[in-house]
């Protein structure tokens, strides 16, 4: 039975730990896993990308496979060909599909009509590949995930939804601070609360950055205006006071780190000073995209 990775909870806690361990091993030897030999992996992007596209292309190559970059606008999907038909066609050529698009329901539909593993490379709802790499980074820095507190400051977007569910699954406490009306998706909150009951993790949805950041080991942020929201420039005014700056860092744990999935809008969600102070962590996250995704593909294509 094929496995998809549409959201972080498509893997169990144990499987996430297994993928992170393996990603750390692969980081030391880039050609150690050749499980994509003789496999062709399609990479469909309906939105721009630097990290996700390039790390998947390089990762598939390092694992012996053929990456095929497919710009969404160049396909018949952009002229209205149905997703379920596209999925049934691609299933006859490819061995796997990585897709970045808008509505989460589109990746679900593609996955349900495909015979091969489908990996979500970002939707408006979730960005699970980023969160896998983030958990690898946290593990490398702290030596554990469980018992840490993450505070996410900013828009209740795809990153907030996925971190919320992921932290609750892995036993990290998570406090999210967003302006009123910009909180994470209710479905993600409900899923996180279900996991939190099993793991004992504390989940808080707040509107005050300082309250959220109190004692946090990790401060995390993302852009205020996500891809597809370019018409919502007014959001920048609503988010004043939700910047990770030196003042906010003072209320976090004295050894706290700051994380960002990138790309960053310095001067909005994070100051230039804080960004540069934690640049090593932020670029470690970016690097780990490659290793975590390779470990994920090895796991999914072994099944
Ligand atoms: N963090 C991330 O997914 O970056 P890209 O949009 O460049 O892929
Ligand atoms: N929330 C951002 C994440 C980019 C990696 C967006 O969707 O544009």
PDB file of C-alpha atoms and ligand atoms in Angstrom:
ATOM      1  CA  UNK A   1       0.000   0.000   0.000  1.00  0.00           C
ATOM      2  CA  UNK A   2       1.545   3.310  -1.061  1.00  0.00           C
ATOM      3  CA  UNK A   3       2.123   6.036   1.533  1.00  0.00           C
ATOM      4  CA  UNK A   4       1.659   9.763   0.887  1.00  0.00           C
ATOM      5  CA  UNK A   5       3.075  12.684   2.870  1.00  0.00           C
ATOM      6  CA  UNK A   6       0.427  15.384   2.635  1.00  0.00           C
ATOM      7  CA  UNK A   7       0.735  16.573   6.201  1.00  0.00           C
ATOM      8  CA  UNK A   8       3.094  15.927   9.106  1.00  0.00           C
ATOM      9  CA  UNK A   9       0.623  13.514  10.747  1.00  0.00           C
ATOM     10  CA  UNK A  10       0.808  11.176   7.737  1.00  0.00           C
ATOM     11  CA  UNK A  11       3.817   9.756   9.591  1.00  0.00           C
ATOM     12  CA  UNK A  12       3.604   8.517  13.175  1.00  0.00           C
ATOM     13  CA  UNK A  13       5.770   9.969  15.941  1.00  0.00           C
ATOM     14  CA  UNK A  14       8.068   6.937  15.695  1.00  0.00           C
ATOM     15  CA  UNK A  15       8.318   7.233  11.921  1.00  0.00           C
ATOM     16  CA  UNK A  16       9.233  10.928  12.211  1.00  0.00           C
ATOM     17  CA  UNK A  17      11.979   9.987  14.680  1.00  0.00           C
ATOM     18  CA  UNK A  18      13.189   7.291  12.258  1.00  0.00           C
ATOM     19  CA  UNK A  19      13.265   9.783   9.347  1.00  0.00           C
ATOM     20  CA  UNK A  20      15.166  12.370  11.418  1.00  0.00           C
ATOM     21  CA  UNK A  21      17.759   9.779  12.533  1.00  0.00           C
ATOM     22  CA  UNK A  22      18.261   8.674   8.958  1.00  0.00           C
ATOM     23  CA  UNK A  23      18.476  12.289   7.699  1.00  0.00           C
ATOM     24  CA  UNK A  24      21.319  12.896  10.173  1.00  0.00           C
ATOM     25  CA  UNK A  25      23.114   9.785   8.805  1.00  0.00           C
ATOM     26  CA  UNK A  26      22.604  10.842   5.160  1.00  0.00           C
ATOM     27  CA  UNK A  27      23.983  14.297   5.966  1.00  0.00           C
ATOM     28  CA  UNK A  28      27.395  12.646   6.476  1.00  0.00           C
ATOM     29  CA  UNK A  29      27.375  10.712   3.174  1.00  0.00           C
ATOM     30  CA  UNK A  30      25.303  12.212   0.386  1.00  0.00           C
ATOM     31  CA  UNK A  31      25.333   9.202  -1.951  1.00  0.00           C
ATOM     32  CA  UNK A  32      24.704   6.590   0.799  1.00  0.00           C
ATOM     33  CA  UNK A  33      21.086   5.924  -0.195  1.00  0.00           C
ATOM     34  CA  UNK A  34      20.326   4.902  -3.756  1.00  0.00           C
ATOM     35  CA  UNK A  35      16.722   3.843  -3.290  1.00  0.00           C
ATOM     36  CA  UNK A  36      15.515   5.991  -6.218  1.00  0.00           C
ATOM     37  CA  UNK A  37      17.625   4.163  -8.819  1.00  0.00           C
ATOM     38  CA  UNK A  38      15.562   3.695 -12.009  1.00  0.00           C
ATOM     39  CA  UNK A  39      12.786   5.886 -10.582  1.00  0.00           C
ATOM     40  CA  UNK A  40      11.395   9.099 -12.118  1.00  0.00           C
ATOM     41  CA  UNK A  41      10.000  11.661  -9.682  1.00  0.00           C
ATOM     42  CA  UNK A  42       7.834  14.536 -10.938  1.00  0.00           C
ATOM     43  CA  UNK A  43       8.122  17.909  -9.203  1.00  0.00           C
ATOM     44  CA  UNK A  44       5.038  20.022  -9.997  1.00  0.00           C
ATOM     45  CA  UNK A  45       5.199  23.647  -8.841  1.00  0.00           C
ATOM     46  CA  UNK A  46       2.220  25.984  -9.154  1.00  0.00           C
ATOM     47  CA  UNK A  47       4.003  28.573  -6.968  1.00  0.00           C
ATOM     48  CA  UNK A  48       7.611  29.848  -6.884  1.00  0.00           C
ATOM     49  CA  UNK A  49      10.266  28.036  -4.836  1.00  0.00           C
ATOM     50  CA  UNK A  50      13.995  28.189  -4.170  1.00  0.00           C
ATOM     51  CA  UNK A  51      14.688  25.723  -1.337  1.00  0.00           C
ATOM     52  CA  UNK A  52      12.021  23.094  -1.941  1.00  0.00           C
ATOM     53  CA  UNK A  53      12.498  22.735  -5.669  1.00  0.00           C
ATOM     54  CA  UNK A  54      16.282  22.705  -5.651  1.00  0.00           C
ATOM     55  CA  UNK A  55      16.647  20.438  -2.601  1.00  0.00           C
ATOM     56  CA  UNK A  56      14.226  17.920  -4.138  1.00  0.00           C
ATOM     57  CA  UNK A  57      15.970  18.015  -7.532  1.00  0.00           C
ATOM     58  CA  UNK A  58      19.397  17.516  -5.943  1.00  0.00           C
ATOM     59  CA  UNK A  59      18.065  14.925  -3.476  1.00  0.00           C
ATOM     60  CA  UNK A  60      16.466  12.759  -6.168  1.00  0.00           C
ATOM     61  CA  UNK A  61      19.709  12.932  -8.197  1.00  0.00           C
ATOM     62  CA  UNK A  62      21.846  11.960  -5.180  1.00  0.00           C
ATOM     63  CA  UNK A  63      19.570   8.955  -4.596  1.00  0.00           C
ATOM     64  CA  UNK A  64      20.034   7.745  -8.172  1.00  0.00           C
ATOM     65  CA  UNK A  65      16.661   8.873  -9.539  1.00  0.00           C
ATOM     66  CA  UNK A  66      15.513  11.207 -12.303  1.00  0.00           C
ATOM     67  CA  UNK A  67      13.913  14.456 -11.078  1.00  0.00           C
ATOM     68  CA  UNK A  68      11.510  16.015 -13.596  1.00  0.00           C
ATOM     69  CA  UNK A  69      10.657  19.649 -12.847  1.00  0.00           C
ATOM     70  CA  UNK A  70       7.187  20.509 -14.129  1.00  0.00           C
ATOM     71  CA  UNK A  71       6.145  24.150 -14.034  1.00  0.00           C
ATOM     72  CA  UNK A  72       2.402  24.042 -13.320  1.00  0.00           C
ATOM     73  CA  UNK A  73       1.601  26.765 -15.848  1.00  0.00           C
ATOM     74  CA  UNK A  74       3.178  24.696 -18.626  1.00  0.00           C
ATOM     75  CA  UNK A  75       0.811  21.759 -18.133  1.00  0.00           C
ATOM     76  CA  UNK A  76      -2.759  21.163 -19.245  1.00  0.00           C
ATOM     77  CA  UNK A  77      -3.788  21.569 -15.571  1.00  0.00           C
ATOM     78  CA  UNK A  78      -3.418  25.326 -16.150  1.00  0.00           C
ATOM     79  CA  UNK A  79      -6.003  24.974 -18.951  1.00  0.00           C
ATOM     80  CA  UNK A  80      -8.456  23.153 -16.732  1.00  0.00           C
ATOM     81  CA  UNK A  81      -7.548  19.469 -17.222  1.00  0.00           C
ATOM     82  CA  UNK A  82      -8.995  17.721 -14.203  1.00  0.00           C
ATOM     83  CA  UNK A  83      -6.621  16.723 -11.389  1.00  0.00           C
ATOM     84  CA  UNK A  84      -8.029  13.218 -11.236  1.00  0.00           C
ATOM     85  CA  UNK A  85      -7.265  12.740 -14.937  1.00  0.00           C
ATOM     86  CA  UNK A  86      -3.785  14.235 -14.565  1.00  0.00           C
ATOM     87  CA  UNK A  87      -3.115  11.897 -11.623  1.00  0.00           C
ATOM     88  CA  UNK A  88      -4.163   8.827 -13.606  1.00  0.00           C
ATOM     89  CA  UNK A  89      -1.941   9.857 -16.540  1.00  0.00           C
ATOM     90  CA  UNK A  90       1.112  10.653 -14.398  1.00  0.00           C
ATOM     91  CA  UNK A  91       0.701   7.335 -12.530  1.00  0.00           C
ATOM     92  CA  UNK A  92       1.478   5.636 -15.830  1.00  0.00           C
ATOM     93  CA  UNK A  93       4.807   7.449 -16.286  1.00  0.00           C
ATOM     94  CA  UNK A  94       6.194   8.438 -12.904  1.00  0.00           C
ATOM     95  CA  UNK A  95       7.159   6.628  -9.694  1.00  0.00           C
ATOM     96  CA  UNK A  96       6.347   9.524  -7.381  1.00  0.00           C
ATOM     97  CA  UNK A  97       5.141  13.105  -7.325  1.00  0.00           C
ATOM     98  CA  UNK A  98       6.127  16.156  -5.304  1.00  0.00           C
ATOM     99  CA  UNK A  99       3.606  18.984  -5.639  1.00  0.00           C
ATOM    100  CA  UNK A 100       3.347  22.612  -4.474  1.00  0.00           C
ATOM    101  CA  UNK A 101      -0.016  24.245  -5.027  1.00  0.00           C
ATOM    102  CA  UNK A 102      -2.753  26.393  -3.478  1.00  0.00           C
ATOM    103  CA  UNK A 103      -5.739  24.400  -2.127  1.00  0.00           C
ATOM    104  CA  UNK A 104      -4.840  21.449   0.100  1.00  0.00           C
ATOM    105  CA  UNK A 105      -7.789  19.547  -1.409  1.00  0.00           C
ATOM    106  CA  UNK A 106      -5.860  19.480  -4.708  1.00  0.00           C
ATOM    107  CA  UNK A 107      -2.992  17.416  -3.281  1.00  0.00           C
ATOM    108  CA  UNK A 108      -5.528  15.164  -1.548  1.00  0.00           C
ATOM    109  CA  UNK A 109      -7.352  14.598  -4.849  1.00  0.00           C
ATOM    110  CA  UNK A 110      -4.109  13.937  -6.739  1.00  0.00           C
ATOM    111  CA  UNK A 111      -3.003  11.483  -4.054  1.00  0.00           C
ATOM    112  CA  UNK A 112      -6.286   9.616  -4.057  1.00  0.00           C
ATOM    113  CA  UNK A 113      -6.180   9.082  -7.843  1.00  0.00           C
ATOM    114  CA  UNK A 114      -2.438   8.196  -8.039  1.00  0.00           C
ATOM    115  CA  UNK A 115      -0.739   4.835  -7.622  1.00  0.00           C
ATOM    116  CA  UNK A 116       2.511   6.394  -6.398  1.00  0.00           C
ATOM    117  CA  UNK A 117       3.541   8.304  -3.246  1.00  0.00           C
ATOM    118  CA  UNK A 118       2.580  11.996  -3.335  1.00  0.00           C
ATOM    119  CA  UNK A 119       4.584  14.501  -1.274  1.00  0.00           C
ATOM    120  CA  UNK A 120       3.157  17.901  -0.359  1.00  0.00           C
ATOM    121  CA  UNK A 121       5.764  20.546  -1.172  1.00  0.00           C
ATOM    122  CA  UNK A 122       3.499  23.277   0.348  1.00  0.00           C
ATOM    123  CA  UNK A 123      -0.178  24.134   0.142  1.00  0.00           C
ATOM    124  CA  UNK A 124      -2.067  27.053   1.651  1.00  0.00           C
ATOM    125  CA  UNK A 125      -2.830  24.719   4.581  1.00  0.00           C
ATOM    126  CA  UNK A 126       0.376  22.792   5.274  1.00  0.00           C
ATOM    127  CA  UNK A 127       4.142  22.643   4.705  1.00  0.00           C
ATOM    128  CA  UNK A 128       5.196  19.304   6.198  1.00  0.00           C
ATOM    129  CA  UNK A 129       8.591  18.953   4.435  1.00  0.00           C
ATOM    130  CA  UNK A 130       9.715  22.180   6.098  1.00  0.00           C
ATOM    131  CA  UNK A 131       8.591  20.933   9.511  1.00  0.00           C
ATOM    132  CA  UNK A 132      10.503  17.640   9.122  1.00  0.00           C
ATOM    133  CA  UNK A 133      13.691  19.636   8.443  1.00  0.00           C
ATOM    134  CA  UNK A 134      12.888  21.940  11.365  1.00  0.00           C
ATOM    135  CA  UNK A 135      12.513  18.996  13.739  1.00  0.00           C
ATOM    136  CA  UNK A 136      15.843  17.594  12.501  1.00  0.00           C
ATOM    137  CA  UNK A 137      17.421  21.003  13.225  1.00  0.00           C
ATOM    138  CA  UNK A 138      15.905  21.209  16.713  1.00  0.00           C
ATOM    139  CA  UNK A 139      17.099  17.661  17.450  1.00  0.00           C
ATOM    140  CA  UNK A 140      20.633  18.501  16.264  1.00  0.00           C
ATOM    141  CA  UNK A 141      20.756  21.606  18.476  1.00  0.00           C
ATOM    142  CA  UNK A 142      18.998  20.413  21.648  1.00  0.00           C
ATOM    143  CA  UNK A 143      19.483  16.617  21.391  1.00  0.00           C
ATOM    144  CA  UNK A 144      15.741  16.114  21.926  1.00  0.00           C
ATOM    145  CA  UNK A 145      12.320  17.397  20.913  1.00  0.00           C
ATOM    146  CA  UNK A 146      10.187  16.349  23.846  1.00  0.00           C
ATOM    147  CA  UNK A 147       9.779  18.826  26.672  1.00  0.00           C
ATOM    148  CA  UNK A 148      10.890  21.904  24.703  1.00  0.00           C
ATOM    149  CA  UNK A 149       8.637  24.914  24.186  1.00  0.00           C
ATOM    150  CA  UNK A 150       8.188  26.536  20.758  1.00  0.00           C
ATOM    151  CA  UNK A 151       6.561  29.959  20.378  1.00  0.00           C
ATOM    152  CA  UNK A 152       5.385  30.786  16.859  1.00  0.00           C
ATOM    153  CA  UNK A 153       4.861  34.521  16.374  1.00  0.00           C
ATOM    154  CA  UNK A 154       2.941  35.687  13.312  1.00  0.00           C
ATOM    155  CA  UNK A 155       0.423  34.625  10.717  1.00  0.00           C
ATOM    156  CA  UNK A 156      -1.670  31.512  11.400  1.00  0.00           C
ATOM    157  CA  UNK A 157      -0.673  30.148   7.987  1.00  0.00           C
ATOM    158  CA  UNK A 158       0.554  26.854   6.508  1.00  0.00           C
ATOM    159  CA  UNK A 159       3.689  26.939   8.713  1.00  0.00           C
ATOM    160  CA  UNK A 160       1.702  27.676  11.884  1.00  0.00           C
ATOM    161  CA  UNK A 161      -0.812  24.901  11.131  1.00  0.00           C
ATOM    162  CA  UNK A 162       1.889  22.315  10.481  1.00  0.00           C
ATOM    163  CA  UNK A 163       4.135  23.278  13.411  1.00  0.00           C
ATOM    164  CA  UNK A 164       1.107  23.188  15.676  1.00  0.00           C
ATOM    165  CA  UNK A 165       0.203  19.623  14.732  1.00  0.00           C
ATOM    166  CA  UNK A 166       3.855  18.506  14.585  1.00  0.00           C
ATOM    167  CA  UNK A 167       4.799  19.893  17.991  1.00  0.00           C
ATOM    168  CA  UNK A 168       1.737  18.368  19.647  1.00  0.00           C
ATOM    169  CA  UNK A 169       2.609  14.988  18.063  1.00  0.00           C
ATOM    170  CA  UNK A 170       6.259  15.085  19.118  1.00  0.00           C
ATOM    171  CA  UNK A 171       5.662  16.312  22.681  1.00  0.00           C
ATOM    172  CA  UNK A 172       6.854  19.915  22.332  1.00  0.00           C
ATOM    173  CA  UNK A 173       4.768  22.638  23.956  1.00  0.00           C
ATOM    174  CA  UNK A 174       3.575  25.151  21.362  1.00  0.00           C
ATOM    175  CA  UNK A 175       2.252  28.671  21.871  1.00  0.00           C
ATOM    176  CA  UNK A 176       1.075  30.560  18.825  1.00  0.00           C
ATOM    177  CA  UNK A 177       0.593  34.334  18.905  1.00  0.00           C
ATOM    178  CA  UNK A 178      -1.265  35.886  15.952  1.00  0.00           C
ATOM    179  CA  UNK A 179      -3.385  39.033  15.607  1.00  0.00           C
ATOM    180  CA  UNK A 180      -7.108  38.458  16.142  1.00  0.00           C
ATOM    181  CA  UNK A 181      -8.636  36.955  13.019  1.00  0.00           C
ATOM    182  CA  UNK A 182      -5.285  35.508  11.832  1.00  0.00           C
ATOM    183  CA  UNK A 183      -5.117  32.498  14.155  1.00  0.00           C
ATOM    184  CA  UNK A 184      -4.248  29.038  12.766  1.00  0.00           C
ATOM    185  CA  UNK A 185      -6.863  26.950  10.962  1.00  0.00           C
ATOM    186  CA  UNK A 186      -9.490  25.435  13.298  1.00  0.00           C
ATOM    187  CA  UNK A 187      -8.988  21.967  11.820  1.00  0.00           C
ATOM    188  CA  UNK A 188      -5.263  22.119  12.619  1.00  0.00           C
ATOM    189  CA  UNK A 189      -6.002  23.315  16.168  1.00  0.00           C
ATOM    190  CA  UNK A 190      -8.421  20.420  16.704  1.00  0.00           C
ATOM    191  CA  UNK A 191      -5.905  17.880  15.368  1.00  0.00           C
ATOM    192  CA  UNK A 192      -3.148  19.336  17.558  1.00  0.00           C
ATOM    193  CA  UNK A 193      -5.377  19.158  20.644  1.00  0.00           C
ATOM    194  CA  UNK A 194      -6.103  15.481  19.928  1.00  0.00           C
ATOM    195  CA  UNK A 195      -2.353  14.704  19.765  1.00  0.00           C
ATOM    196  CA  UNK A 196      -1.663  16.849  22.831  1.00  0.00           C
ATOM    197  CA  UNK A 197      -4.011  14.657  24.880  1.00  0.00           C
ATOM    198  CA  UNK A 198      -1.795  11.650  23.995  1.00  0.00           C
ATOM    199  CA  UNK A 199       1.630  13.285  24.402  1.00  0.00           C
ATOM    200  CA  UNK A 200       0.887  15.743  27.227  1.00  0.00           C
ATOM    201  CA  UNK A 201       2.131  18.662  25.127  1.00  0.00           C
ATOM    202  CA  UNK A 202       0.656  22.082  25.985  1.00  0.00           C
ATOM    203  CA  UNK A 203      -1.058  23.915  23.097  1.00  0.00           C
ATOM    204  CA  UNK A 204      -1.893  27.634  23.354  1.00  0.00           C
ATOM    205  CA  UNK A 205      -3.453  29.928  20.748  1.00  0.00           C
ATOM    206  CA  UNK A 206      -2.882  33.518  21.874  1.00  0.00           C
ATOM    207  CA  UNK A 207      -2.941  37.092  20.574  1.00  0.00           C
ATOM    208  CA  UNK A 208      -0.029  38.384  22.672  1.00  0.00           C
ATOM    209  CA  UNK A 209       3.539  37.704  21.402  1.00  0.00           C
ATOM    210  CA  UNK A 210       5.133  38.303  24.834  1.00  0.00           C
ATOM    211  CA  UNK A 211       2.834  35.850  26.569  1.00  0.00           C
ATOM    212  CA  UNK A 212       3.564  33.228  23.909  1.00  0.00           C
ATOM    213  CA  UNK A 213       7.339  33.791  23.988  1.00  0.00           C
ATOM    214  CA  UNK A 214       7.596  33.509  27.774  1.00  0.00           C
ATOM    215  CA  UNK A 215      10.264  30.886  28.626  1.00  0.00           C
ATOM    216  CA  UNK A 216      10.304  29.510  25.062  1.00  0.00           C
ATOM    217  CA  UNK A 217      13.307  27.497  23.862  1.00  0.00           C
ATOM    218  CA  UNK A 218      12.482  28.240  20.231  1.00  0.00           C
ATOM    219  CA  UNK A 219      10.994  31.376  18.671  1.00  0.00           C
ATOM    220  CA  UNK A 220       9.712  30.698  15.156  1.00  0.00           C
ATOM    221  CA  UNK A 221       8.317  33.041  12.542  1.00  0.00           C
ATOM    222  CA  UNK A 222       7.317  33.223   8.867  1.00  0.00           C
ATOM    223  CA  UNK A 223       6.266  35.933   6.421  1.00  0.00           C
ATOM    224  CA  UNK A 224       3.083  37.913   7.085  1.00  0.00           C
ATOM    225  CA  UNK A 225       2.008  37.750   3.422  1.00  0.00           C
ATOM    226  CA  UNK A 226       2.205  34.242   1.985  1.00  0.00           C
ATOM    227  CA  UNK A 227       2.333  33.200  -1.655  1.00  0.00           C
ATOM    228  CA  UNK A 228      -1.082  33.745  -3.201  1.00  0.00           C
ATOM    229  CA  UNK A 229      -1.902  36.612  -0.763  1.00  0.00           C
ATOM    230  CA  UNK A 230      -0.065  39.310  -2.706  1.00  0.00           C
ATOM    231  CA  UNK A 231      -3.281  41.374  -2.826  1.00  0.00           C
ATOM    232  CA  UNK A 232      -3.459  41.483   0.996  1.00  0.00           C
ATOM    233  CA  UNK A 233      -0.635  43.992   1.559  1.00  0.00           C
ATOM    234  CA  UNK A 234      -2.718  45.660   4.346  1.00  0.00           C
ATOM    235  CA  UNK A 235      -1.860  42.661   6.511  1.00  0.00           C
ATOM    236  CA  UNK A 236       1.483  44.348   7.230  1.00  0.00           C
ATOM    237  CA  UNK A 237      -0.363  46.993   9.310  1.00  0.00           C
ATOM    238  CA  UNK A 238      -2.401  44.422  11.226  1.00  0.00           C
ATOM    239  CA  UNK A 239       0.782  42.557  12.206  1.00  0.00           C
ATOM    240  CA  UNK A 240       2.599  45.517  13.798  1.00  0.00           C
ATOM    241  CA  UNK A 241       3.885  44.338  17.203  1.00  0.00           C
ATOM    242  CA  UNK A 242       4.356  40.748  15.976  1.00  0.00           C
ATOM    243  CA  UNK A 243       8.027  41.163  15.002  1.00  0.00           C
ATOM    244  CA  UNK A 244      10.693  38.932  16.569  1.00  0.00           C
ATOM    245  CA  UNK A 245      13.117  41.530  17.924  1.00  0.00           C
ATOM    246  CA  UNK A 246      15.581  41.809  20.811  1.00  0.00           C
ATOM    247  CA  UNK A 247      12.784  42.871  23.195  1.00  0.00           C
ATOM    248  CA  UNK A 248      10.799  39.702  22.511  1.00  0.00           C
ATOM    249  CA  UNK A 249      13.921  37.550  22.841  1.00  0.00           C
ATOM    250  CA  UNK A 250      14.332  38.872  26.403  1.00  0.00           C
ATOM    251  CA  UNK A 251      11.187  37.079  27.590  1.00  0.00           C
ATOM    252  CA  UNK A 252      12.224  33.754  26.012  1.00  0.00           C
ATOM    253  CA  UNK A 253      14.611  31.295  27.674  1.00  0.00           C
ATOM    254  CA  UNK A 254      18.127  32.757  27.919  1.00  0.00           C
ATOM    255  CA  UNK A 255      19.430  30.010  25.570  1.00  0.00           C
ATOM    256  CA  UNK A 256      16.531  30.334  23.106  1.00  0.00           C
ATOM    257  CA  UNK A 257      17.102  29.977  19.365  1.00  0.00           C
ATOM    258  CA  UNK A 258      15.207  31.750  16.574  1.00  0.00           C
ATOM    259  CA  UNK A 259      14.005  29.836  13.513  1.00  0.00           C
ATOM    260  CA  UNK A 260      12.613  30.964  10.145  1.00  0.00           C
ATOM    261  CA  UNK A 261      11.554  28.784   7.209  1.00  0.00           C
ATOM    262  CA  UNK A 262      12.605  31.469   4.678  1.00  0.00           C
ATOM    263  CA  UNK A 263      12.227  33.499   2.545  1.00  0.00           C
ATOM    264  CA  UNK A 264      12.363  36.296   5.167  1.00  0.00           C
ATOM    265  CA  UNK A 265      10.987  39.818   5.027  1.00  0.00           C
ATOM    266  CA  UNK A 266      13.483  41.484   7.349  1.00  0.00           C
ATOM    267  CA  UNK A 267      12.002  44.463   9.159  1.00  0.00           C
ATOM    268  CA  UNK A 268       8.558  42.803   9.166  1.00  0.00           C
ATOM    269  CA  UNK A 269       8.310  39.437  10.966  1.00  0.00           C
ATOM    270  CA  UNK A 270      11.959  39.542  12.141  1.00  0.00           C
ATOM    271  CA  UNK A 271      14.532  42.300  12.592  1.00  0.00           C
ATOM    272  CA  UNK A 272      17.750  42.208  10.583  1.00  0.00           C
ATOM    273  CA  UNK A 273      19.713  42.045  13.895  1.00  0.00           C
ATOM    274  CA  UNK A 274      17.872  38.988  15.218  1.00  0.00           C
ATOM    275  CA  UNK A 275      18.024  37.307  11.798  1.00  0.00           C
ATOM    276  CA  UNK A 276      21.802  37.711  11.600  1.00  0.00           C
ATOM    277  CA  UNK A 277      22.289  36.628  15.220  1.00  0.00           C
ATOM    278  CA  UNK A 278      20.552  33.317  14.425  1.00  0.00           C
ATOM    279  CA  UNK A 279      21.655  32.987  10.778  1.00  0.00           C
ATOM    280  CA  UNK A 280      23.516  29.740  11.533  1.00  0.00           C
ATOM    281  CA  UNK A 281      20.309  28.111  12.818  1.00  0.00           C
ATOM    282  CA  UNK A 282      18.184  29.496   9.960  1.00  0.00           C
ATOM    283  CA  UNK A 283      20.546  28.243   7.247  1.00  0.00           C
ATOM    284  CA  UNK A 284      20.903  24.903   9.063  1.00  0.00           C
ATOM    285  CA  UNK A 285      17.116  24.576   8.667  1.00  0.00           C
ATOM    286  CA  UNK A 286      17.470  25.357   4.953  1.00  0.00           C
ATOM    287  CA  UNK A 287      20.279  22.811   4.545  1.00  0.00           C
ATOM    288  CA  UNK A 288      18.297  20.147   6.379  1.00  0.00           C
ATOM    289  CA  UNK A 289      15.527  20.388   3.773  1.00  0.00           C
ATOM    290  CA  UNK A 290      17.793  18.296   1.520  1.00  0.00           C
ATOM    291  CA  UNK A 291      18.660  15.661   4.115  1.00  0.00           C
ATOM    292  CA  UNK A 292      15.181  15.344   5.651  1.00  0.00           C
ATOM    293  CA  UNK A 293      13.486  15.030   2.247  1.00  0.00           C
ATOM    294  CA  UNK A 294      15.982  12.362   1.132  1.00  0.00           C
ATOM    295  CA  UNK A 295      15.269  10.389   4.314  1.00  0.00           C
ATOM    296  CA  UNK A 296      11.535  10.857   3.722  1.00  0.00           C
ATOM    297  CA  UNK A 297      11.757   9.637   0.109  1.00  0.00           C
ATOM    298  CA  UNK A 298      13.816   6.641   1.182  1.00  0.00           C
ATOM    299  CA  UNK A 299      11.090   5.795   3.719  1.00  0.00           C
ATOM    300  CA  UNK A 300       8.175   6.277   1.291  1.00  0.00           C
ATOM    301  CA  UNK A 301       9.758   4.514  -1.690  1.00  0.00           C
ATOM    302  CA  UNK A 302      10.880   1.520   0.405  1.00  0.00           C
ATOM    303  CA  UNK A 303       7.233   0.776   1.265  1.00  0.00           C
TER     304      UNK A 303
HETATM  305  N1  LIG B   1      10.938  27.351   2.911  1.00  0.00           N
HETATM  306  C1  LIG B   1      10.579  27.074   1.647  1.00  0.00           C
HETATM  307  O1  LIG B   1       9.743  26.201   1.370  1.00  0.00           O
HETATM  308  O2  LIG B   1      11.217  27.807   0.700  1.00  0.00           O
HETATM  309  P1  LIG B   1      10.904  27.861  -0.859  1.00  0.00           P
HETATM  310  O3  LIG B   1       9.600  28.580  -1.035  1.00  0.00           O
HETATM  311  O4  LIG B   1      12.072  28.600  -1.446  1.00  0.00           O
HETATM  312  O5  LIG B   1      10.812  26.460  -1.394  1.00  0.00           O
HETATM  313  N1  LIG B   2       3.870  30.853   4.479  1.00  0.00           N
HETATM  314  C1  LIG B   2       4.817  30.961   3.383  1.00  0.00           C
HETATM  315  C2  LIG B   2       5.816  29.871   3.488  1.00  0.00           C
HETATM  316  C3  LIG B   2       6.901  29.919   2.453  1.00  0.00           C
HETATM  317  C4  LIG B   2       7.874  28.790   2.566  1.00  0.00           C
HETATM  318  C5  LIG B   2       4.059  30.903   2.069  1.00  0.00           C
HETATM  319  O1  LIG B   2       3.152  30.056   1.938  1.00  0.00           O
HETATM  320  O2  LIG B   2       4.373  31.681   1.166  1.00  0.00           O
END
